[in-house]
PDB file of C-alpha atoms in Angstrom:
ATOM      1  CA  UNK O   1     -57.581 -82.740 -32.868  1.00 91.00           C
ATOM      2  CA  UNK O   2     -57.275 -83.876 -36.485  1.00 90.00           C
ATOM      3  CA  UNK O   3     -53.987 -81.980 -37.119  1.00 94.00           C
ATOM      4  CA  UNK O   4     -51.524 -79.443 -35.705  1.00 95.00           C
ATOM      5  CA  UNK O   5     -53.039 -76.658 -33.582  1.00 96.00           C
ATOM      6  CA  UNK O   6     -52.091 -73.160 -32.422  1.00 97.00           C
ATOM      7  CA  UNK O   7     -52.366 -72.724 -28.701  1.00 97.00           C
ATOM      8  CA  UNK O   8     -52.755 -69.383 -27.010  1.00 97.00           C
ATOM      9  CA  UNK O   9     -52.847 -68.812 -23.212  1.00 95.00           C
ATOM     10  CA  UNK O  10     -53.719 -65.428 -21.769  1.00 91.00           C
ATOM     11  CA  UNK O  11     -54.276 -63.887 -18.344  1.00 92.00           C
ATOM     12  CA  UNK O  12     -56.399 -60.801 -17.397  1.00 89.00           C
ATOM     13  CA  UNK O  13     -54.031 -60.011 -14.490  1.00 86.00           C
ATOM     14  CA  UNK O  14     -52.024 -56.894 -15.168  1.00 85.00           C
ATOM     15  CA  UNK O  15     -48.188 -57.232 -15.250  1.00 88.00           C
ATOM     16  CA  UNK O  16     -48.427 -61.001 -14.940  1.00 94.00           C
ATOM     17  CA  UNK O  17     -46.611 -63.665 -16.898  1.00 95.00           C
ATOM     18  CA  UNK O  18     -47.699 -67.204 -17.790  1.00 97.00           C
ATOM     19  CA  UNK O  19     -44.967 -69.803 -17.276  1.00 97.00           C
ATOM     20  CA  UNK O  20     -45.347 -73.189 -18.970  1.00 98.00           C
ATOM     21  CA  UNK O  21     -43.779 -76.580 -19.559  1.00 97.00           C
ATOM     22  CA  UNK O  22     -44.407 -79.292 -22.124  1.00 96.00           C
ATOM     23  CA  UNK O  23     -42.295 -82.100 -20.669  1.00 95.00           C
ATOM     24  CA  UNK O  24     -44.534 -83.116 -17.755  1.00 96.00           C
ATOM     25  CA  UNK O  25     -42.708 -81.120 -15.101  1.00 96.00           C
ATOM     26  CA  UNK O  26     -44.341 -78.359 -12.934  1.00 96.00           C
ATOM     27  CA  UNK O  27     -43.969 -74.840 -14.260  1.00 97.00           C
ATOM     28  CA  UNK O  28     -41.901 -72.582 -11.931  1.00 96.00           C
ATOM     29  CA  UNK O  29     -40.859 -68.983 -11.882  1.00 95.00           C
ATOM     30  CA  UNK O  30     -37.840 -69.854 -14.014  1.00 95.00           C
ATOM     31  CA  UNK O  31     -39.750 -71.859 -16.617  1.00 97.00           C
ATOM     32  CA  UNK O  32     -40.170 -70.437 -20.110  1.00 96.00           C
ATOM     33  CA  UNK O  33     -42.673 -67.569 -20.441  1.00 96.00           C
ATOM     34  CA  UNK O  34     -45.543 -68.536 -22.761  1.00 97.00           C
ATOM     35  CA  UNK O  35     -45.104 -66.829 -26.089  1.00 95.00           C
ATOM     36  CA  UNK O  36     -47.823 -65.222 -28.126  1.00 93.00           C
ATOM     37  CA  UNK O  37     -48.662 -68.669 -29.526  1.00 95.00           C
ATOM     38  CA  UNK O  38     -47.390 -72.266 -29.291  1.00 96.00           C
ATOM     39  CA  UNK O  39     -47.543 -74.762 -32.195  1.00 96.00           C
ATOM     40  CA  UNK O  40     -48.893 -78.075 -31.070  1.00 96.00           C
ATOM     41  CA  UNK O  41     -47.502 -80.292 -33.716  1.00 95.00           C
ATOM     42  CA  UNK O  42     -47.816 -83.650 -31.864  1.00 94.00           C
ATOM     43  CA  UNK O  43     -49.385 -84.809 -28.631  1.00 94.00           C
ATOM     44  CA  UNK O  44     -48.195 -82.653 -25.733  1.00 95.00           C
ATOM     45  CA  UNK O  45     -49.025 -82.220 -22.053  1.00 97.00           C
ATOM     46  CA  UNK O  46     -49.077 -78.477 -21.437  1.00 97.00           C
ATOM     47  CA  UNK O  47     -48.862 -77.150 -17.852  1.00 98.00           C
ATOM     48  CA  UNK O  48     -49.199 -73.429 -17.214  1.00 97.00           C
ATOM     49  CA  UNK O  49     -49.220 -71.146 -14.244  1.00 97.00           C
ATOM     50  CA  UNK O  50     -49.651 -67.359 -13.722  1.00 97.00           C
ATOM     51  CA  UNK O  51     -46.976 -65.467 -11.934  1.00 97.00           C
ATOM     52  CA  UNK O  52     -47.575 -61.899 -10.673  1.00 95.00           C
ATOM     53  CA  UNK O  53     -45.140 -59.745  -8.679  1.00 91.00           C
ATOM     54  CA  UNK O  54     -45.857 -59.690  -5.007  1.00 91.00           C
ATOM     55  CA  UNK O  55     -48.488 -62.526  -5.164  1.00 94.00           C
ATOM     56  CA  UNK O  56     -48.457 -66.258  -4.680  1.00 95.00           C
ATOM     57  CA  UNK O  57     -48.331 -68.063  -8.043  1.00 95.00           C
ATOM     58  CA  UNK O  58     -51.642 -69.251  -9.485  1.00 94.00           C
ATOM     59  CA  UNK O  59     -52.904 -72.796  -9.696  1.00 94.00           C
ATOM     60  CA  UNK O  60     -51.233 -75.135 -12.192  1.00 96.00           C
ATOM     61  CA  UNK O  61     -53.489 -75.896 -15.201  1.00 95.00           C
ATOM     62  CA  UNK O  62     -52.776 -79.161 -17.009  1.00 96.00           C
ATOM     63  CA  UNK O  63     -54.144 -80.094 -20.444  1.00 95.00           C
ATOM     64  CA  UNK O  64     -53.164 -82.940 -22.809  1.00 96.00           C
ATOM     65  CA  UNK O  65     -53.617 -82.117 -26.437  1.00 95.00           C
ATOM     66  CA  UNK O  66     -53.904 -85.221 -28.612  1.00 93.00           C
ATOM     67  CA  UNK O  67     -53.042 -84.866 -32.317  1.00 92.00           C
ATOM     68  CA  UNK O  68     -54.213 -87.585 -34.768  1.00 83.00           C
ATOM     69  CA  UNK O  69     -54.258 -90.540 -34.952  1.00 83.00           C
ATOM     70  CA  UNK O  70     -57.001 -90.476 -32.378  1.00 80.00           C
ATOM     71  CA  UNK O  71     -57.070 -93.343 -29.874  1.00 85.00           C
ATOM     72  CA  UNK O  72     -60.066 -95.690 -30.255  1.00 88.00           C
ATOM     73  CA  UNK O  73     -60.038 -96.631 -26.563  1.00 95.00           C
ATOM     74  CA  UNK O  74     -60.444 -94.460 -23.392  1.00 97.00           C
ATOM     75  CA  UNK O  75     -57.271 -92.609 -22.560  1.00 97.00           C
ATOM     76  CA  UNK O  76     -55.395 -92.112 -19.245  1.00 98.00           C
ATOM     77  CA  UNK O  77     -52.806 -89.379 -19.398  1.00 97.00           C
ATOM     78  CA  UNK O  78     -50.188 -89.195 -16.642  1.00 98.00           C
ATOM     79  CA  UNK O  79     -47.680 -86.336 -16.461  1.00 98.00           C
ATOM     80  CA  UNK O  80     -44.903 -85.779 -13.975  1.00 98.00           C
ATOM     81  CA  UNK O  81     -41.257 -84.797 -13.758  1.00 97.00           C
ATOM     82  CA  UNK O  82     -39.592 -87.540 -15.897  1.00 97.00           C
ATOM     83  CA  UNK O  83     -37.111 -88.312 -13.127  1.00 97.00           C
ATOM     84  CA  UNK O  84     -39.932 -89.608 -10.940  1.00 98.00           C
ATOM     85  CA  UNK O  85     -40.488 -92.432 -13.426  1.00 98.00           C
ATOM     86  CA  UNK O  86     -37.188 -92.833 -15.326  1.00 98.00           C
ATOM     87  CA  UNK O  87     -34.278 -91.659 -13.073  1.00 97.00           C
ATOM     88  CA  UNK O  88     -31.347 -94.099 -13.188  1.00 97.00           C
ATOM     89  CA  UNK O  89     -31.464 -94.700  -9.456  1.00 96.00           C
ATOM     90  CA  UNK O  90     -34.915 -93.644  -8.231  1.00 96.00           C
ATOM     91  CA  UNK O  91     -37.225 -93.865 -11.226  1.00 98.00           C
ATOM     92  CA  UNK O  92     -40.114 -96.055 -10.093  1.00 98.00           C
ATOM     93  CA  UNK O  93     -40.852 -97.348 -13.663  1.00 98.00           C
ATOM     94  CA  UNK O  94     -37.256 -97.764 -14.723  1.00 97.00           C
ATOM     95  CA  UNK O  95     -36.327 -99.723 -11.590  1.00 97.00           C
ATOM     96  CA  UNK O  96     -39.717-101.264 -10.575  1.00 96.00           C
ATOM     97  CA  UNK O  97     -39.591 -99.585  -7.168  1.00 96.00           C
ATOM     98  CA  UNK O  98     -42.819-100.526  -5.325  1.00 94.00           C
ATOM     99  CA  UNK O  99     -42.032 -98.749  -2.055  1.00 93.00           C
ATOM    100  CA  UNK O 100     -42.011 -95.218  -3.556  1.00 97.00           C
ATOM    101  CA  UNK O 101     -45.012 -93.101  -4.447  1.00 98.00           C
ATOM    102  CA  UNK O 102     -44.557 -90.070  -6.753  1.00 98.00           C
ATOM    103  CA  UNK O 103     -46.823 -87.161  -7.526  1.00 98.00           C
ATOM    104  CA  UNK O 104     -48.591 -87.132 -10.949  1.00 98.00           C
ATOM    105  CA  UNK O 105     -51.280 -85.210 -12.841  1.00 98.00           C
ATOM    106  CA  UNK O 106     -54.048 -87.568 -14.002  1.00 98.00           C
ATOM    107  CA  UNK O 107     -56.500 -87.058 -16.868  1.00 98.00           C
ATOM    108  CA  UNK O 108     -59.067 -89.560 -18.075  1.00 98.00           C
ATOM    109  CA  UNK O 109     -60.742 -89.191 -21.488  1.00 96.00           C
ATOM    110  CA  UNK O 110     -63.721 -91.496 -22.403  1.00 95.00           C
ATOM    111  CA  UNK O 111     -64.030 -93.236 -25.766  1.00 90.00           C
ATOM    112  CA  UNK O 112     -65.762 -90.189 -27.195  1.00 90.00           C
ATOM    113  CA  UNK O 113     -62.652 -88.046 -26.393  1.00 90.00           C
ATOM    114  CA  UNK O 114     -64.314 -86.158 -23.603  1.00 93.00           C
ATOM    115  CA  UNK O 115     -62.240 -85.368 -20.520  1.00 95.00           C
ATOM    116  CA  UNK O 116     -63.982 -86.641 -17.375  1.00 96.00           C
ATOM    117  CA  UNK O 117     -61.200 -86.552 -14.795  1.00 97.00           C
ATOM    118  CA  UNK O 118     -58.428 -84.005 -14.233  1.00 96.00           C
ATOM    119  CA  UNK O 119     -56.601 -83.894 -10.834  1.00 96.00           C
ATOM    120  CA  UNK O 120     -53.395 -84.593  -9.013  1.00 97.00           C
ATOM    121  CA  UNK O 121     -52.623 -87.920  -7.370  1.00 98.00           C
ATOM    122  CA  UNK O 122     -49.886 -90.360  -6.367  1.00 98.00           C
ATOM    123  CA  UNK O 123     -48.538 -93.190  -8.577  1.00 98.00           C
ATOM    124  CA  UNK O 124     -46.675 -96.297  -7.594  1.00 98.00           C
ATOM    125  CA  UNK O 125     -45.775 -99.671  -9.003  1.00 98.00           C
ATOM    126  CA  UNK O 126     -47.744-102.608  -7.644  1.00 95.00           C
ATOM    127  CA  UNK O 127     -48.055-106.402  -7.824  1.00 92.00           C
ATOM    128  CA  UNK O 128     -46.436-109.465  -6.321  1.00 88.00           C
ATOM    129  CA  UNK O 129     -44.672-110.556  -9.604  1.00 92.00           C
ATOM    130  CA  UNK O 130     -46.162-108.541 -12.484  1.00 94.00           C
ATOM    131  CA  UNK O 131     -44.291-105.409 -11.440  1.00 95.00           C
ATOM    132  CA  UNK O 132     -41.154-106.938 -12.959  1.00 94.00           C
ATOM    133  CA  UNK O 133     -42.586-107.097 -16.453  1.00 94.00           C
ATOM    134  CA  UNK O 134     -41.327-104.512 -18.986  1.00 93.00           C
ATOM    135  CA  UNK O 135     -44.691-102.735 -18.970  1.00 95.00           C
ATOM    136  CA  UNK O 136     -45.029-101.767 -15.301  1.00 97.00           C
ATOM    137  CA  UNK O 137     -48.431-101.899 -13.605  1.00 97.00           C
ATOM    138  CA  UNK O 138     -49.293 -98.593 -11.938  1.00 98.00           C
ATOM    139  CA  UNK O 139     -51.591 -97.863  -9.018  1.00 98.00           C
ATOM    140  CA  UNK O 140     -53.112 -94.408  -8.780  1.00 98.00           C
ATOM    141  CA  UNK O 141     -53.936 -93.113  -5.292  1.00 97.00           C
ATOM    142  CA  UNK O 142     -56.136 -90.045  -4.701  1.00 97.00           C
ATOM    143  CA  UNK O 143     -55.279 -88.344  -1.346  1.00 96.00           C
ATOM    144  CA  UNK O 144     -55.994 -84.983   0.309  1.00 97.00           C
ATOM    145  CA  UNK O 145     -52.290 -84.237   0.232  1.00 96.00           C
ATOM    146  CA  UNK O 146     -52.430 -84.132  -3.552  1.00 96.00           C
ATOM    147  CA  UNK O 147     -55.581 -81.961  -3.574  1.00 94.00           C
ATOM    148  CA  UNK O 148     -58.581 -84.186  -3.206  1.00 95.00           C
ATOM    149  CA  UNK O 149     -59.416 -87.519  -1.467  1.00 96.00           C
ATOM    150  CA  UNK O 150     -61.212 -89.105  -4.433  1.00 97.00           C
ATOM    151  CA  UNK O 151     -62.549 -88.649  -7.940  1.00 97.00           C
ATOM    152  CA  UNK O 152     -66.269 -88.692  -8.748  1.00 97.00           C
ATOM    153  CA  UNK O 153     -66.948 -89.937 -12.304  1.00 97.00           C
ATOM    154  CA  UNK O 154     -68.718 -92.936 -13.860  1.00 96.00           C
ATOM    155  CA  UNK O 155     -65.639 -94.712 -15.025  1.00 97.00           C
ATOM    156  CA  UNK O 156     -67.370 -98.118 -15.282  1.00 96.00           C
ATOM    157  CA  UNK O 157     -70.807 -98.160 -16.888  1.00 92.00           C
ATOM    158  CA  UNK O 158     -72.005-101.372 -15.105  1.00 90.00           C
ATOM    159  CA  UNK O 159     -71.145-100.019 -11.618  1.00 92.00           C
ATOM    160  CA  UNK O 160     -73.450 -97.828  -9.594  1.00 92.00           C
ATOM    161  CA  UNK O 161     -70.467 -96.531  -7.711  1.00 94.00           C
ATOM    162  CA  UNK O 162     -68.938 -93.371  -9.168  1.00 95.00           C
ATOM    163  CA  UNK O 163     -66.513 -92.511  -6.298  1.00 96.00           C
ATOM    164  CA  UNK O 164     -62.939 -93.829  -6.368  1.00 96.00           C
ATOM    165  CA  UNK O 165     -60.015 -93.326  -3.954  1.00 96.00           C
ATOM    166  CA  UNK O 166     -57.723 -95.451  -6.059  1.00 97.00           C
ATOM    167  CA  UNK O 167     -57.466 -97.190  -9.413  1.00 98.00           C
ATOM    168  CA  UNK O 168     -55.154 -99.722 -11.099  1.00 98.00           C
ATOM    169  CA  UNK O 169     -53.515 -99.643 -14.495  1.00 98.00           C
ATOM    170  CA  UNK O 170     -52.814-103.338 -14.892  1.00 96.00           C
ATOM    171  CA  UNK O 171     -50.458-104.858 -17.516  1.00 96.00           C
ATOM    172  CA  UNK O 172     -52.248-108.152 -18.410  1.00 93.00           C
ATOM    173  CA  UNK O 173     -50.722-110.083 -15.494  1.00 91.00           C
ATOM    174  CA  UNK O 174     -49.850-113.598 -16.400  1.00 88.00           C
ATOM    175  CA  UNK O 175     -51.480-113.062 -19.784  1.00 93.00           C
ATOM    176  CA  UNK O 176     -49.017-110.246 -20.505  1.00 93.00           C
ATOM    177  CA  UNK O 177     -47.238-111.815 -23.481  1.00 90.00           C
ATOM    178  CA  UNK O 178     -50.200-113.910 -24.680  1.00 92.00           C
ATOM    179  CA  UNK O 179     -53.775-112.680 -25.329  1.00 92.00           C
ATOM    180  CA  UNK O 180     -53.374-109.904 -22.724  1.00 92.00           C
ATOM    181  CA  UNK O 181     -57.165-109.542 -22.117  1.00 91.00           C
ATOM    182  CA  UNK O 182     -58.305-112.899 -20.766  1.00 92.00           C
ATOM    183  CA  UNK O 183     -58.479-111.768 -17.138  1.00 91.00           C
ATOM    184  CA  UNK O 184     -60.900-109.044 -18.035  1.00 91.00           C
ATOM    185  CA  UNK O 185     -62.770-111.411 -20.417  1.00 92.00           C
ATOM    186  CA  UNK O 186     -63.302-113.959 -17.626  1.00 89.00           C
ATOM    187  CA  UNK O 187     -64.557-111.265 -15.361  1.00 88.00           C
ATOM    188  CA  UNK O 188     -67.079-110.065 -17.888  1.00 88.00           C
ATOM    189  CA  UNK O 189     -68.287-113.605 -18.564  1.00 88.00           C
ATOM    190  CA  UNK O 190     -68.868-114.343 -14.853  1.00 86.00           C
ATOM    191  CA  UNK O 191     -70.135-111.056 -13.404  1.00 85.00           C
ATOM    192  CA  UNK O 192     -73.778-111.328 -14.553  1.00 81.00           C
ATOM    193  CA  UNK O 193     -74.121-115.086 -14.104  1.00 84.00           C
ATOM    194  CA  UNK O 194     -72.301-116.010 -10.872  1.00 85.00           C
ATOM    195  CA  UNK O 195     -72.361-114.835  -7.274  1.00 83.00           C
ATOM    196  CA  UNK O 196     -68.800-113.629  -7.290  1.00 85.00           C
ATOM    197  CA  UNK O 197     -67.101-110.388  -6.347  1.00 88.00           C
ATOM    198  CA  UNK O 198     -64.956-108.922  -9.113  1.00 91.00           C
ATOM    199  CA  UNK O 199     -62.832-105.941 -10.090  1.00 93.00           C
ATOM    200  CA  UNK O 200     -64.539-103.977 -12.911  1.00 95.00           C
ATOM    201  CA  UNK O 201     -62.466-103.787 -16.070  1.00 93.00           C
ATOM    202  CA  UNK O 202     -62.055-101.357 -18.963  1.00 95.00           C
ATOM    203  CA  UNK O 203     -59.275-101.423 -21.593  1.00 96.00           C
ATOM    204  CA  UNK O 204     -57.575 -98.078 -22.120  1.00 97.00           C
ATOM    205  CA  UNK O 205     -54.361 -96.592 -23.550  1.00 97.00           C
ATOM    206  CA  UNK O 206     -51.875 -94.848 -21.386  1.00 97.00           C
ATOM    207  CA  UNK O 207     -49.870 -91.716 -22.240  1.00 97.00           C
ATOM    208  CA  UNK O 208     -47.003 -90.585 -20.008  1.00 98.00           C
ATOM    209  CA  UNK O 209     -45.866 -86.989 -20.569  1.00 97.00           C
ATOM    210  CA  UNK O 210     -47.563 -87.081 -23.971  1.00 95.00           C
ATOM    211  CA  UNK O 211     -45.863 -90.301 -25.090  1.00 96.00           C
ATOM    212  CA  UNK O 212     -47.953 -93.400 -25.939  1.00 95.00           C
ATOM    213  CA  UNK O 213     -47.219 -96.205 -23.482  1.00 96.00           C
ATOM    214  CA  UNK O 214     -49.445 -98.965 -24.746  1.00 94.00           C
ATOM    215  CA  UNK O 215     -52.723-100.659 -23.765  1.00 96.00           C
ATOM    216  CA  UNK O 216     -53.511-101.129 -20.112  1.00 97.00           C
ATOM    217  CA  UNK O 217     -56.426-102.596 -18.103  1.00 96.00           C
ATOM    218  CA  UNK O 218     -58.157 -99.908 -16.031  1.00 97.00           C
ATOM    219  CA  UNK O 219     -59.317-101.816 -12.887  1.00 97.00           C
ATOM    220  CA  UNK O 220     -60.860-101.165  -9.475  1.00 96.00           C
ATOM    221  CA  UNK O 221     -58.509-101.633  -6.554  1.00 94.00           C
ATOM    222  CA  UNK O 222     -59.853-104.024  -3.856  1.00 91.00           C
ATOM    223  CA  UNK O 223     -59.555-102.272  -0.553  1.00 91.00           C
ATOM    224  CA  UNK O 224     -61.793-101.033   2.270  1.00 91.00           C
ATOM    225  CA  UNK O 225     -63.216 -98.288   0.093  1.00 92.00           C
ATOM    226  CA  UNK O 226     -64.020-100.686  -2.711  1.00 93.00           C
ATOM    227  CA  UNK O 227     -65.970-102.894  -0.283  1.00 92.00           C
ATOM    228  CA  UNK O 228     -67.715-100.009   1.300  1.00 92.00           C
ATOM    229  CA  UNK O 229     -68.791 -98.405  -2.035  1.00 92.00           C
ATOM    230  CA  UNK O 230     -69.950-101.621  -3.771  1.00 91.00           C
ATOM    231  CA  UNK O 231     -71.493-103.401  -0.785  1.00 89.00           C
ATOM    232  CA  UNK O 232     -72.785-100.662   1.418  1.00 89.00           C
ATOM    233  CA  UNK O 233     -70.758-101.528   4.517  1.00 89.00           C
ATOM    234  CA  UNK O 234     -68.753 -99.242   6.754  1.00 89.00           C
ATOM    235  CA  UNK O 235     -65.010 -99.205   5.900  1.00 83.00           C
ATOM    236  CA  UNK O 236     -64.264 -98.699   9.567  1.00 85.00           C
ATOM    237  CA  UNK O 237     -65.733-102.148  10.400  1.00 87.00           C
ATOM    238  CA  UNK O 238     -63.832-104.183   7.859  1.00 91.00           C
ATOM    239  CA  UNK O 239     -61.063-106.732   8.278  1.00 92.00           C
ATOM    240  CA  UNK O 240     -59.068-107.572   5.165  1.00 92.00           C
ATOM    241  CA  UNK O 241     -56.490-110.325   5.113  1.00 91.00           C
ATOM    242  CA  UNK O 242     -54.572-111.867   2.276  1.00 87.00           C
ATOM    243  CA  UNK O 243     -51.729-114.288   1.481  1.00 81.00           C
ATOM    244  CA  UNK O 244     -51.077-116.379   4.585  1.00 75.00           C
ATOM    245  CA  UNK O 245     -53.157-114.174   6.860  1.00 85.00           C
ATOM    246  CA  UNK O 246     -51.350-110.895   6.225  1.00 89.00           C
ATOM    247  CA  UNK O 247     -53.585-108.168   7.687  1.00 92.00           C
ATOM    248  CA  UNK O 248     -54.289-105.388   5.183  1.00 88.00           C
ATOM    249  CA  UNK O 249     -57.057-103.613   6.983  1.00 88.00           C
ATOM    250  CA  UNK O 250     -58.385-103.945  10.527  1.00 90.00           C
ATOM    251  CA  UNK O 251     -57.535-107.126  12.434  1.00 91.00           C
ATOM    252  CA  UNK O 252     -57.189-110.738  11.503  1.00 91.00           C
ATOM    253  CA  UNK O 253     -58.387-112.429  14.737  1.00 92.00           C
ATOM    254  CA  UNK O 254     -61.965-113.258  13.628  1.00 92.00           C
ATOM    255  CA  UNK O 255     -60.755-114.805  10.358  1.00 92.00           C
ATOM    256  CA  UNK O 256     -58.116-116.876  12.160  1.00 93.00           C
ATOM    257  CA  UNK O 257     -60.730-118.112  14.610  1.00 94.00           C
ATOM    258  CA  UNK O 258     -63.076-119.146  11.765  1.00 94.00           C
ATOM    259  CA  UNK O 259     -60.282-120.866   9.899  1.00 92.00           C
ATOM    260  CA  UNK O 260     -59.261-122.765  13.022  1.00 94.00           C
ATOM    261  CA  UNK O 261     -62.798-123.808  13.751  1.00 96.00           C
ATOM    262  CA  UNK O 262     -63.133-125.276  10.241  1.00 95.00           C
ATOM    263  CA  UNK O 263     -59.849-127.136  10.507  1.00 95.00           C
ATOM    264  CA  UNK O 264     -60.672-128.610  13.903  1.00 96.00           C
ATOM    265  CA  UNK O 265     -64.292-129.660  13.264  1.00 96.00           C
ATOM    266  CA  UNK O 266     -66.195-132.054  10.992  1.00 96.00           C
ATOM    267  CA  UNK O 267     -67.918-129.969   8.409  1.00 94.00           C
ATOM    268  CA  UNK O 268     -70.180-132.861   7.389  1.00 95.00           C
ATOM    269  CA  UNK O 269     -72.045-132.241  10.714  1.00 96.00           C
ATOM    270  CA  UNK O 270     -75.014-130.022   9.778  1.00 96.00           C
ATOM    271  CA  UNK O 271     -74.994-128.122  13.006  1.00 96.00           C
ATOM    272  CA  UNK O 272     -71.260-127.333  12.854  1.00 96.00           C
ATOM    273  CA  UNK O 273     -71.613-126.375   9.133  1.00 95.00           C
ATOM    274  CA  UNK O 274     -74.491-124.047  10.036  1.00 96.00           C
ATOM    275  CA  UNK O 275     -72.170-122.223  12.468  1.00 96.00           C
ATOM    276  CA  UNK O 276     -69.710-121.586   9.628  1.00 96.00           C
ATOM    277  CA  UNK O 277     -72.379-120.620   7.144  1.00 95.00           C
ATOM    278  CA  UNK O 278     -73.553-117.968   9.605  1.00 95.00           C
ATOM    279  CA  UNK O 279     -70.086-116.324   9.464  1.00 94.00           C
ATOM    280  CA  UNK O 280     -69.143-116.580   5.852  1.00 92.00           C
ATOM    281  CA  UNK O 281     -70.583-116.458   2.305  1.00 91.00           C
ATOM    282  CA  UNK O 282     -70.401-120.146   1.538  1.00 90.00           C
ATOM    283  CA  UNK O 283     -72.113-119.803  -1.864  1.00 87.00           C
ATOM    284  CA  UNK O 284     -69.531-117.361  -3.156  1.00 86.00           C
ATOM    285  CA  UNK O 285     -66.711-119.411  -1.663  1.00 88.00           C
ATOM    286  CA  UNK O 286     -67.994-122.521  -3.618  1.00 87.00           C
ATOM    287  CA  UNK O 287     -68.112-120.461  -6.815  1.00 82.00           C
ATOM    288  CA  UNK O 288     -64.509-119.429  -6.291  1.00 76.00           C
TER     289      UNK O 288
END
């Protein structure tokens, strides 16, 4: 919106009240009752819920209202109880706690300002080293426990896949305090010209509880669902290993056997090399 707005929330239920919050927390029976109108003077996340005597409370409705200046990039808006992120002991962003996942509301607005995603999810800090940077990288996980197992929206224009079970908000990685965007630039330069797998990239800005938190890289997360959606394979038949043969999905036996075969045999022998080429994508490996 180009300036301050007046917000009204009504319900047709008789003898019901609308309880609301504007700090990211969930509205409860003891939350403030929504007045006749609410002045939206700056960017707010408003959460509202209907309460009626003798009935279960209604669903929580979440909306982020952006007041100028309007972002020129796509926007991800996360909202949650502030303690989940910033508590002195257990806040995952304040303390870079990777082992803890906290509930959040997620909204995605495209660069035209249209809201394409609105749901609940889990958020956690990720990364082997980049999690320690001042701007924490955040992984978003969609699970049935939060309300739905995935989102269905064309986040990345160059991908046919529109179904995502997780997403990454990356902080530039090793390029954090330099150009910030070189990882995404390299991916875009290579993706149409080389036989290489890649994580799709889109710059965005992040708001947490209505507060601007800077530019992030919206990225796909490489996991079994990523491989299944982008390569048409069954996620149940995948083995994923990383970093010194740590098994992430499935089992690691076939990969260890292949690695051992390469180490113990002469790859200049055409017959032996043909056995390896039948079990791996040698062309993509060379490009890497």
